[in-house]
């Protein structure tokens, strides 16, 4: 009789030949689009821990997690099947696998804190990991702890349902040489909100006066195709002190001051574009769109939710990399956000990277063993330095003293560290899981696009967005 394991072995051997599966450090790694892999093989052998992990863009990103899993196997005596899936698939695949009772045991995806884990915790589908978090909670930043303290609608209580290990927030970058060509200087960049944005419009105009017709002053994403638009929009809302959801999870969106603030913010985003200060393609950008536009010097400044823009030029200092090294250290600048319009310091909204264990796992001991191993400071540091290349900061504060993160001579990491050390808050889905659907549906981006593409007034677009948010929250109550 042919067993499932024998069938699986044949599949793996065939896939190795076809290049669907690669093996590194003795640990199988399945790399595939979900459509290319039969559903019954998405979770593999029942007597092993099944880990679904986000697939990296570069081979070395995958190699780090492969090595960490292999090291854990040797240290623990457990075995694991590590499955690498693209971020665009892993969220929907996890939800579908849970519904079909074939879910993985452990899951990590970069956007899971936004679109997946709050919902799973609400539905009582994540394992409570308080006993893993609480012994180390004094080493972790308060915002990171708050970001994994989810509400469970079944137990009607909050608890720790994921293990935080990394964080990112929204950064500002600009091209030094282009600013100089515009006749402006670093020390002239205002620290006040309205004057700051006007500065880049002025720079845009002065570059156009010199014939640079392909350079735009502001690289804001305006599409509903990724996450950058809503992260940027959320930072603007916070700058205007617009609390859409309070810490008790109450929706405040109908309050008159909130509605008017939303109208004004949508007007501001739309006006940047309508007045020609943002590249026309911004309404169709995916999350890489603003990166590409900036690196091709189509945007003088840009707003991005990680350090991926400068870090794309962070290469070993060799004769072959002189141009990228010059870009990184001399030409691309990272700057602090300006103060809020009321004059108070800007506050960064954090996206917390987290590892979760599915509640229905039959490998709980192995899953907790792996989770406890991964969140050891040395292992987190290794993963964040080597796999994310520093795009994601650690949430364990002692790691900030590491020369890699506390790099005073690095023009980008040093500014990013300052942001993480200053006042921060979680995104609203931590307080109200329904807000994860607001972000997933890109409600704010759609409102902006209604104004830009359909000629809808900001007031109408805001009211339609408010109605959609209320509908989403009503479906979750």
Tab-separated table of C-alpha atoms in Angstrom:
chain	number	residue	atom	x	y	z
A	1	UNK	CA	0.000	0.000	0.000
A	2	UNK	CA	1.386	3.409	-0.993
A	3	UNK	CA	1.440	5.786	1.976
A	4	UNK	CA	1.000	9.543	1.991
A	5	UNK	CA	4.649	9.971	3.002
A	6	UNK	CA	5.753	7.910	-0.016
A	7	UNK	CA	3.620	10.072	-2.292
A	8	UNK	CA	5.072	13.165	-0.652
A	9	UNK	CA	8.616	11.879	-1.155
A	10	UNK	CA	7.944	11.412	-4.870
A	11	UNK	CA	6.503	14.914	-5.053
A	12	UNK	CA	9.557	16.396	-3.338
A	13	UNK	CA	11.989	14.569	-5.617
A	14	UNK	CA	10.063	15.702	-8.679
A	15	UNK	CA	9.860	19.242	-7.365
A	16	UNK	CA	13.596	19.352	-6.737
A	17	UNK	CA	14.085	18.488	-10.378
A	18	UNK	CA	11.676	21.209	-11.448
A	19	UNK	CA	13.170	23.762	-9.038
A	20	UNK	CA	9.998	24.207	-6.961
A	21	UNK	CA	11.735	23.142	-3.759
A	22	UNK	CA	15.230	23.939	-2.602
A	23	UNK	CA	17.053	22.368	0.310
A	24	UNK	CA	19.410	24.327	2.487
A	25	UNK	CA	21.162	23.222	5.675
A	26	UNK	CA	19.199	19.963	5.512
A	27	UNK	CA	15.814	21.653	6.033
A	28	UNK	CA	13.228	21.440	3.232
A	29	UNK	CA	11.967	24.797	2.074
A	30	UNK	CA	8.978	24.979	-0.234
A	31	UNK	CA	8.936	28.139	-2.314
A	32	UNK	CA	5.859	28.554	-4.408
A	33	UNK	CA	2.900	30.650	-5.372
A	34	UNK	CA	-0.180	29.175	-3.748
A	35	UNK	CA	-1.702	28.406	-7.152
A	36	UNK	CA	1.295	26.295	-8.110
A	37	UNK	CA	1.147	24.006	-5.077
A	38	UNK	CA	-1.642	21.464	-4.494
A	39	UNK	CA	-3.669	22.455	-1.444
A	40	UNK	CA	-3.335	19.060	0.175
A	41	UNK	CA	0.440	19.523	0.257
A	42	UNK	CA	0.472	23.052	1.702
A	43	UNK	CA	0.738	21.480	5.148
A	44	UNK	CA	2.997	18.508	5.112
A	45	UNK	CA	3.677	15.702	7.605
A	46	UNK	CA	1.601	15.559	10.799
A	47	UNK	CA	4.463	14.430	13.042
A	48	UNK	CA	6.513	17.516	12.271
A	49	UNK	CA	6.051	21.134	13.228
A	50	UNK	CA	4.706	23.016	10.210
A	51	UNK	CA	5.995	26.583	9.935
A	52	UNK	CA	4.666	28.993	7.321
A	53	UNK	CA	7.065	31.887	6.861
A	54	UNK	CA	7.163	34.881	4.580
A	55	UNK	CA	9.302	34.331	1.477
A	56	UNK	CA	12.195	36.771	1.135
A	57	UNK	CA	13.050	38.749	-1.972
A	58	UNK	CA	16.696	37.659	-1.850
A	59	UNK	CA	18.132	34.143	-1.307
A	60	UNK	CA	20.008	35.182	1.832
A	61	UNK	CA	16.755	36.312	3.447
A	62	UNK	CA	15.454	32.752	3.182
A	63	UNK	CA	18.768	31.202	4.163
A	64	UNK	CA	18.701	32.872	7.586
A	65	UNK	CA	15.365	31.410	8.660
A	66	UNK	CA	16.333	28.048	7.165
A	67	UNK	CA	19.465	28.053	9.319
A	68	UNK	CA	17.600	29.135	12.443
A	69	UNK	CA	15.041	26.358	12.011
A	70	UNK	CA	17.819	23.846	11.419
A	71	UNK	CA	19.671	25.020	14.536
A	72	UNK	CA	16.480	24.733	16.581
A	73	UNK	CA	15.886	21.196	15.300
A	74	UNK	CA	19.354	20.154	16.409
A	75	UNK	CA	19.002	21.833	19.804
A	76	UNK	CA	15.467	20.618	20.559
A	77	UNK	CA	15.199	17.223	18.915
A	78	UNK	CA	11.989	18.271	17.148
A	79	UNK	CA	11.585	18.266	13.382
A	80	UNK	CA	9.988	20.941	11.229
A	81	UNK	CA	8.703	21.531	7.735
A	82	UNK	CA	9.437	25.135	6.808
A	83	UNK	CA	7.198	26.439	4.038
A	84	UNK	CA	8.059	29.778	2.443
A	85	UNK	CA	5.139	31.634	0.878
A	86	UNK	CA	4.881	35.106	-0.671
A	87	UNK	CA	3.342	37.721	1.593
A	88	UNK	CA	0.590	38.287	-0.957
A	89	UNK	CA	-0.550	34.663	-0.447
A	90	UNK	CA	0.278	33.706	3.112
A	91	UNK	CA	-2.527	35.701	4.748
A	92	UNK	CA	-5.343	34.291	2.614
A	93	UNK	CA	-3.780	30.820	2.576
A	94	UNK	CA	-3.629	30.755	6.374
A	95	UNK	CA	-7.262	31.785	6.710
A	96	UNK	CA	-8.352	29.205	4.149
A	97	UNK	CA	-6.258	26.474	5.781
A	98	UNK	CA	-7.870	27.182	9.165
A	99	UNK	CA	-11.340	26.914	7.631
A	100	UNK	CA	-10.393	23.602	5.998
A	101	UNK	CA	-8.804	22.270	9.223
A	102	UNK	CA	-5.361	21.824	7.714
A	103	UNK	CA	-3.678	24.878	9.173
A	104	UNK	CA	0.046	25.252	9.910
A	105	UNK	CA	1.294	25.312	13.488
A	106	UNK	CA	3.368	28.505	13.420
A	107	UNK	CA	2.926	31.525	11.140
A	108	UNK	CA	4.933	34.654	10.384
A	109	UNK	CA	4.180	37.224	7.697
A	110	UNK	CA	5.276	40.858	7.582
A	111	UNK	CA	1.723	42.284	7.215
A	112	UNK	CA	0.096	39.751	9.568
A	113	UNK	CA	-0.076	42.320	12.384
A	114	UNK	CA	-2.279	44.453	10.151
A	115	UNK	CA	-4.521	42.009	8.328
A	116	UNK	CA	-4.425	38.599	10.018
A	117	UNK	CA	-3.492	38.177	13.673
A	118	UNK	CA	-5.986	40.675	15.192
A	119	UNK	CA	-8.801	38.829	13.410
A	120	UNK	CA	-7.567	35.358	14.402
A	121	UNK	CA	-7.169	36.401	18.033
A	122	UNK	CA	-10.673	37.897	18.000
A	123	UNK	CA	-12.022	34.580	16.687
A	124	UNK	CA	-10.128	32.553	19.339
A	125	UNK	CA	-7.949	30.921	16.668
A	126	UNK	CA	-4.523	31.814	18.124
A	127	UNK	CA	-2.832	30.114	21.067
A	128	UNK	CA	-2.427	32.220	24.199
A	129	UNK	CA	1.335	32.719	24.594
A	130	UNK	CA	1.278	34.839	27.760
A	131	UNK	CA	3.519	32.336	29.547
A	132	UNK	CA	6.166	32.938	26.865
A	133	UNK	CA	5.817	36.724	26.739
A	134	UNK	CA	5.482	37.630	30.414
A	135	UNK	CA	8.923	36.368	31.548
A	136	UNK	CA	10.583	38.703	29.022
A	137	UNK	CA	8.092	41.569	28.961
A	138	UNK	CA	10.422	43.943	30.825
A	139	UNK	CA	12.923	43.675	27.963
A	140	UNK	CA	10.398	44.604	25.254
A	141	UNK	CA	9.162	48.069	24.313
A	142	UNK	CA	5.711	48.994	25.696
A	143	UNK	CA	4.255	49.619	22.225
A	144	UNK	CA	5.375	46.179	21.048
A	145	UNK	CA	3.755	44.516	24.065
A	146	UNK	CA	0.561	46.472	23.564
A	147	UNK	CA	0.530	45.430	19.911
A	148	UNK	CA	0.223	41.706	20.692
A	149	UNK	CA	-2.259	42.123	23.560
A	150	UNK	CA	-5.306	41.226	21.511
A	151	UNK	CA	-9.001	41.043	22.336
A	152	UNK	CA	-10.616	37.583	22.215
A	153	UNK	CA	-14.320	37.828	21.399
A	154	UNK	CA	-15.017	34.317	22.723
A	155	UNK	CA	-13.383	34.741	26.140
A	156	UNK	CA	-14.258	38.472	26.226
A	157	UNK	CA	-10.750	39.204	27.516
A	158	UNK	CA	-7.401	40.439	26.281
A	159	UNK	CA	-4.222	38.394	26.386
A	160	UNK	CA	-0.916	37.924	24.600
A	161	UNK	CA	-1.618	36.029	21.386
A	162	UNK	CA	1.661	36.571	19.535
A	163	UNK	CA	5.347	37.115	20.253
A	164	UNK	CA	6.715	40.494	19.113
A	165	UNK	CA	10.249	40.701	17.771
A	166	UNK	CA	10.542	43.513	15.201
A	167	UNK	CA	9.089	46.907	14.350
A	168	UNK	CA	8.978	49.411	11.549
A	169	UNK	CA	7.465	52.811	11.014
A	170	UNK	CA	7.147	55.520	8.379
A	171	UNK	CA	10.282	57.430	7.331
A	172	UNK	CA	11.062	60.491	5.207
A	173	UNK	CA	13.853	60.511	2.602
A	174	UNK	CA	15.117	63.028	0.047
A	175	UNK	CA	17.881	63.479	-2.540
A	176	UNK	CA	20.563	65.885	-1.348
A	177	UNK	CA	21.909	66.763	-4.832
A	178	UNK	CA	18.428	67.545	-6.174
A	179	UNK	CA	17.690	69.783	-3.218
A	180	UNK	CA	20.940	71.652	-3.871
A	181	UNK	CA	20.015	72.016	-7.530
A	182	UNK	CA	16.760	73.577	-6.392
A	183	UNK	CA	18.813	76.209	-4.580
A	184	UNK	CA	17.782	74.991	-1.138
A	185	UNK	CA	19.751	73.590	1.790
A	186	UNK	CA	19.366	71.024	4.562
A	187	UNK	CA	19.258	73.543	7.371
A	188	UNK	CA	16.371	75.319	5.663
A	189	UNK	CA	14.007	72.342	5.957
A	190	UNK	CA	11.281	73.530	8.367
A	191	UNK	CA	10.317	71.636	11.493
A	192	UNK	CA	6.745	72.938	11.443
A	193	UNK	CA	4.032	70.913	9.693
A	194	UNK	CA	2.538	73.186	7.037
A	195	UNK	CA	5.846	74.879	6.262
A	196	UNK	CA	7.512	71.470	5.871
A	197	UNK	CA	5.168	70.361	3.100
A	198	UNK	CA	5.284	73.769	1.473
A	199	UNK	CA	9.086	73.509	1.374
A	200	UNK	CA	8.949	70.492	-0.959
A	201	UNK	CA	6.411	72.218	-3.176
A	202	UNK	CA	8.766	75.184	-3.435
A	203	UNK	CA	11.663	72.867	-4.273
A	204	UNK	CA	9.503	71.222	-6.953
A	205	UNK	CA	8.740	74.586	-8.542
A	206	UNK	CA	12.379	75.695	-8.509
A	207	UNK	CA	13.507	72.435	-10.104
A	208	UNK	CA	10.893	72.905	-12.823
A	209	UNK	CA	12.172	76.434	-13.411
A	210	UNK	CA	15.536	74.831	-14.200
A	211	UNK	CA	13.984	72.494	-16.767
A	212	UNK	CA	13.791	69.360	-14.591
A	213	UNK	CA	10.313	68.458	-15.761
A	214	UNK	CA	10.482	64.811	-14.676
A	215	UNK	CA	11.184	65.485	-10.987
A	216	UNK	CA	8.273	65.812	-8.548
A	217	UNK	CA	8.568	67.361	-5.114
A	218	UNK	CA	6.586	64.831	-3.066
A	219	UNK	CA	6.504	61.022	-3.389
A	220	UNK	CA	3.309	60.107	-1.544
A	221	UNK	CA	1.577	56.855	-2.521
A	222	UNK	CA	-2.100	57.341	-3.415
A	223	UNK	CA	-3.159	53.915	-4.689
A	224	UNK	CA	-5.280	51.224	-3.069
A	225	UNK	CA	-2.931	48.459	-4.259
A	226	UNK	CA	-0.671	48.163	-1.225
A	227	UNK	CA	-0.101	49.307	2.333
A	228	UNK	CA	1.942	52.493	1.897
A	229	UNK	CA	-1.056	54.780	1.355
A	230	UNK	CA	-2.826	53.865	4.573
A	231	UNK	CA	0.369	54.004	6.668
A	232	UNK	CA	1.062	57.509	5.355
A	233	UNK	CA	-2.549	58.574	5.811
A	234	UNK	CA	-2.596	57.253	9.387
A	235	UNK	CA	0.499	59.341	10.191
A	236	UNK	CA	-1.237	62.451	8.847
A	237	UNK	CA	-4.346	61.706	10.927
A	238	UNK	CA	-2.191	61.348	14.027
A	239	UNK	CA	-0.421	64.610	13.223
A	240	UNK	CA	-3.807	66.325	13.326
A	241	UNK	CA	-4.612	64.545	16.633
A	242	UNK	CA	-7.539	62.722	15.026
A	243	UNK	CA	-8.280	59.691	17.200
A	244	UNK	CA	-10.459	57.534	14.948
A	245	UNK	CA	-10.505	54.666	17.509
A	246	UNK	CA	-9.831	55.104	21.218
A	247	UNK	CA	-7.834	52.721	23.410
A	248	UNK	CA	-11.030	50.978	24.528
A	249	UNK	CA	-11.789	50.108	20.901
A	250	UNK	CA	-14.631	52.612	20.513
A	251	UNK	CA	-15.143	54.068	17.031
A	252	UNK	CA	-15.132	57.877	17.164
A	253	UNK	CA	-15.430	58.498	13.464
A	254	UNK	CA	-18.821	60.237	13.578
A	255	UNK	CA	-17.738	62.929	15.993
A	256	UNK	CA	-17.904	66.286	14.149
A	257	UNK	CA	-14.257	67.175	14.726
A	258	UNK	CA	-13.067	63.774	13.447
A	259	UNK	CA	-15.191	63.994	10.301
A	260	UNK	CA	-13.889	67.475	9.468
A	261	UNK	CA	-10.328	66.352	10.132
A	262	UNK	CA	-10.774	63.449	7.708
A	263	UNK	CA	-12.137	65.831	5.084
A	264	UNK	CA	-9.161	68.149	5.502
A	265	UNK	CA	-6.645	65.303	5.303
A	266	UNK	CA	-8.209	63.872	2.154
A	267	UNK	CA	-8.199	67.385	0.682
A	268	UNK	CA	-4.498	67.755	1.454
A	269	UNK	CA	-3.538	64.441	-0.168
A	270	UNK	CA	-5.690	65.216	-3.199
A	271	UNK	CA	-4.333	68.762	-3.532
A	272	UNK	CA	-0.702	67.575	-3.579
A	273	UNK	CA	-1.620	65.438	-6.585
A	274	UNK	CA	-4.018	67.832	-8.319
A	275	UNK	CA	-1.473	70.648	-8.104
A	276	UNK	CA	1.117	68.459	-9.805
A	277	UNK	CA	3.525	67.880	-6.920
A	278	UNK	CA	3.141	64.069	-6.911
A	279	UNK	CA	4.047	61.798	-9.876
A	280	UNK	CA	0.938	60.906	-11.928
A	281	UNK	CA	1.643	57.166	-11.530
A	282	UNK	CA	1.254	57.432	-7.725
A	283	UNK	CA	-2.437	56.501	-8.055
A	284	UNK	CA	-1.324	53.088	-9.365
A	285	UNK	CA	1.750	52.394	-7.243
A	286	UNK	CA	2.131	49.138	-5.388
A	287	UNK	CA	4.309	49.233	-2.254
A	288	UNK	CA	7.426	49.273	-4.424
A	289	UNK	CA	6.174	52.122	-6.613
A	290	UNK	CA	7.367	55.021	-4.491
A	291	UNK	CA	10.711	53.255	-3.954
A	292	UNK	CA	11.259	52.941	-7.690
A	293	UNK	CA	10.129	56.482	-8.390
A	294	UNK	CA	12.495	57.857	-5.765
A	295	UNK	CA	15.495	55.740	-6.779
A	296	UNK	CA	14.987	56.809	-10.394
A	297	UNK	CA	15.039	60.407	-9.092
A	298	UNK	CA	11.503	61.106	-10.237
A	299	UNK	CA	10.653	62.153	-6.670
A	300	UNK	CA	12.717	64.650	-4.693
A	301	UNK	CA	11.420	63.330	-1.370
A	302	UNK	CA	9.383	60.283	-0.463
A	303	UNK	CA	7.536	58.737	2.459
A	304	UNK	CA	8.074	55.027	3.102
A	305	UNK	CA	6.988	52.568	5.772
A	306	UNK	CA	10.407	50.917	6.166
A	307	UNK	CA	14.042	51.833	5.507
A	308	UNK	CA	13.933	49.864	2.245
A	309	UNK	CA	14.593	52.975	0.128
A	310	UNK	CA	18.116	53.784	1.412
A	311	UNK	CA	18.831	50.155	2.277
A	312	UNK	CA	18.489	49.188	-1.379
A	313	UNK	CA	21.816	51.033	-1.787
A	314	UNK	CA	23.454	49.573	1.321
A	315	UNK	CA	26.078	47.351	-0.263
A	316	UNK	CA	29.556	46.165	0.809
A	317	UNK	CA	32.058	48.980	0.385
A	318	UNK	CA	33.997	47.691	-2.626
A	319	UNK	CA	35.192	49.337	-5.850
A	320	UNK	CA	32.190	47.777	-7.591
A	321	UNK	CA	29.751	49.468	-5.235
A	322	UNK	CA	31.134	52.975	-5.120
A	323	UNK	CA	28.032	54.516	-6.684
A	324	UNK	CA	25.577	52.833	-4.317
A	325	UNK	CA	27.815	53.602	-1.328
A	326	UNK	CA	27.845	57.263	-2.351
A	327	UNK	CA	24.066	57.212	-2.677
A	328	UNK	CA	23.692	55.674	0.776
A	329	UNK	CA	26.088	57.875	2.733
A	330	UNK	CA	26.037	61.139	0.823
A	331	UNK	CA	23.140	61.573	-1.576
A	332	UNK	CA	20.091	60.014	0.091
A	333	UNK	CA	19.088	61.663	3.340
A	334	UNK	CA	16.696	60.470	6.048
A	335	UNK	CA	15.129	63.220	8.150
A	336	UNK	CA	12.810	63.449	11.169
A	337	UNK	CA	9.129	64.159	10.753
A	338	UNK	CA	8.144	67.778	11.427
A	339	UNK	CA	6.203	68.693	14.528
A	340	UNK	CA	2.436	68.420	14.440
A	341	UNK	CA	0.408	71.476	13.396
A	342	UNK	CA	-0.199	72.235	17.093
A	343	UNK	CA	3.570	72.327	17.651
A	344	UNK	CA	3.836	69.080	19.629
A	345	UNK	CA	6.351	66.388	18.600
A	346	UNK	CA	5.369	63.958	15.881
A	347	UNK	CA	4.466	60.447	17.033
A	348	UNK	CA	5.365	57.332	15.042
A	349	UNK	CA	2.765	54.612	14.488
A	350	UNK	CA	4.485	51.232	14.654
A	351	UNK	CA	3.914	48.037	12.738
A	352	UNK	CA	5.028	45.212	15.025
A	353	UNK	CA	6.381	42.030	13.456
A	354	UNK	CA	5.162	39.024	15.401
A	355	UNK	CA	5.140	35.251	15.483
A	356	UNK	CA	1.917	33.376	16.244
A	357	UNK	CA	0.931	29.808	17.076
A	358	UNK	CA	-2.396	28.510	15.776
A	359	UNK	CA	-4.704	27.350	18.554
A	360	UNK	CA	-5.716	24.089	16.861
A	361	UNK	CA	-2.127	22.863	16.538
A	362	UNK	CA	-1.414	19.298	17.604
A	363	UNK	CA	2.265	20.239	17.907
A	364	UNK	CA	1.936	22.737	20.760
A	365	UNK	CA	5.055	21.611	22.624
A	366	UNK	CA	7.200	21.888	19.497
A	367	UNK	CA	5.567	25.180	18.487
A	368	UNK	CA	6.254	26.759	21.877
A	369	UNK	CA	9.787	25.385	21.810
A	370	UNK	CA	10.460	26.998	18.436
A	371	UNK	CA	8.846	30.287	19.465
A	372	UNK	CA	10.899	30.431	22.669
A	373	UNK	CA	14.041	29.680	20.675
A	374	UNK	CA	13.378	32.245	17.965
A	375	UNK	CA	12.703	35.132	20.343
A	376	UNK	CA	16.003	34.747	22.132
A	377	UNK	CA	17.790	38.094	21.633
A	378	UNK	CA	20.715	36.594	19.717
A	379	UNK	CA	18.390	34.857	17.264
A	380	UNK	CA	16.160	37.874	16.764
A	381	UNK	CA	19.243	40.005	16.178
A	382	UNK	CA	20.577	37.527	13.635
A	383	UNK	CA	17.307	37.402	11.730
A	384	UNK	CA	16.743	41.158	11.677
A	385	UNK	CA	20.312	41.997	10.713
A	386	UNK	CA	20.847	39.324	8.083
A	387	UNK	CA	17.379	38.645	6.714
A	388	UNK	CA	15.718	42.081	6.861
A	389	UNK	CA	19.075	43.882	6.422
A	390	UNK	CA	18.052	46.286	9.179
A	391	UNK	CA	14.752	47.339	7.559
A	392	UNK	CA	13.024	46.038	10.688
A	393	UNK	CA	14.218	47.185	14.125
A	394	UNK	CA	14.282	44.888	17.170
A	395	UNK	CA	11.714	45.429	19.923
A	396	UNK	CA	14.127	44.208	22.603
A	397	UNK	CA	15.673	47.440	23.841
A	398	UNK	CA	19.015	45.936	24.874
A	399	UNK	CA	19.708	45.114	21.215
A	400	UNK	CA	19.653	48.816	20.389
A	401	UNK	CA	23.101	49.058	21.982
A	402	UNK	CA	24.512	46.729	19.348
A	403	UNK	CA	26.832	48.704	17.018
A	404	UNK	CA	24.716	47.582	14.063
A	405	UNK	CA	21.619	49.390	15.368
A	406	UNK	CA	23.369	52.130	17.327
A	407	UNK	CA	25.360	53.235	14.302
A	408	UNK	CA	26.013	56.905	14.957
A	409	UNK	CA	27.806	57.318	11.616
A	410	UNK	CA	24.995	55.750	9.622
A	411	UNK	CA	22.807	58.583	8.239
A	412	UNK	CA	19.671	56.408	8.106
A	413	UNK	CA	19.852	53.937	10.989
A	414	UNK	CA	20.754	56.695	13.425
A	415	UNK	CA	17.622	58.688	12.516
A	416	UNK	CA	15.453	55.572	12.564
A	417	UNK	CA	16.701	54.678	16.041
A	418	UNK	CA	15.711	58.129	17.250
A	419	UNK	CA	12.193	57.597	15.890
A	420	UNK	CA	11.838	54.284	17.710
A	421	UNK	CA	13.138	55.794	20.947
A	422	UNK	CA	10.622	58.644	20.894
A	423	UNK	CA	6.868	58.573	21.466
A	424	UNK	CA	5.128	55.792	19.534
A	425	UNK	CA	1.758	54.050	19.440
A	426	UNK	CA	0.265	50.895	17.937
A	427	UNK	CA	-2.014	50.933	14.928
A	428	UNK	CA	-5.738	50.979	15.673
A	429	UNK	CA	-6.421	47.312	14.914
A	430	UNK	CA	-4.767	46.473	18.254
A	431	UNK	CA	-7.609	48.298	20.041
A	432	UNK	CA	-10.363	47.283	17.611
A	433	UNK	CA	-9.699	44.226	15.409
A	434	UNK	CA	-12.368	45.427	12.967
A	435	UNK	CA	-9.968	48.203	11.956
A	436	UNK	CA	-7.760	45.575	10.311
A	437	UNK	CA	-10.534	45.227	7.713
A	438	UNK	CA	-10.578	49.014	7.249
A	439	UNK	CA	-6.882	48.843	6.390
A	440	UNK	CA	-7.201	45.678	4.329
A	441	UNK	CA	-9.928	47.301	2.217
A	442	UNK	CA	-7.832	50.476	1.908
A	443	UNK	CA	-10.852	52.595	2.787
A	444	UNK	CA	-8.847	55.840	3.017
A	445	UNK	CA	-7.036	55.264	-0.274
A	446	UNK	CA	-10.332	54.571	-2.014
A	447	UNK	CA	-11.714	57.846	-0.669
A	448	UNK	CA	-8.729	59.756	-2.047
A	449	UNK	CA	-9.084	58.019	-5.422
A	450	UNK	CA	-12.775	58.920	-5.553
A	451	UNK	CA	-11.775	62.576	-5.362
A	452	UNK	CA	-8.977	62.231	-7.909
A	453	UNK	CA	-10.521	59.853	-10.432
A	454	UNK	CA	-14.272	60.294	-10.070
A	455	UNK	CA	-14.607	63.967	-9.250
A	456	UNK	CA	-16.302	63.260	-5.921
A	457	UNK	CA	-16.000	66.060	-3.373
A	458	UNK	CA	-13.819	65.438	-0.297
A	459	UNK	CA	-16.955	65.764	1.841
A	460	UNK	CA	-18.805	63.077	-0.145
A	461	UNK	CA	-15.766	60.788	-0.218
A	462	UNK	CA	-15.337	61.176	3.540
A	463	UNK	CA	-18.973	60.401	4.264
A	464	UNK	CA	-18.837	57.296	2.076
A	465	UNK	CA	-15.644	56.190	3.833
A	466	UNK	CA	-17.266	56.759	7.230
A	467	UNK	CA	-20.269	54.695	6.157
A	468	UNK	CA	-17.987	51.868	5.053
A	469	UNK	CA	-16.027	51.934	8.325
A	470	UNK	CA	-19.266	51.858	10.328
A	471	UNK	CA	-20.461	48.910	8.243
A	472	UNK	CA	-17.239	47.006	8.934
A	473	UNK	CA	-17.429	47.659	12.659
A	474	UNK	CA	-21.087	46.662	12.662
A	475	UNK	CA	-20.203	43.303	11.114
A	476	UNK	CA	-17.708	42.684	13.931
A	477	UNK	CA	-19.930	43.604	16.844
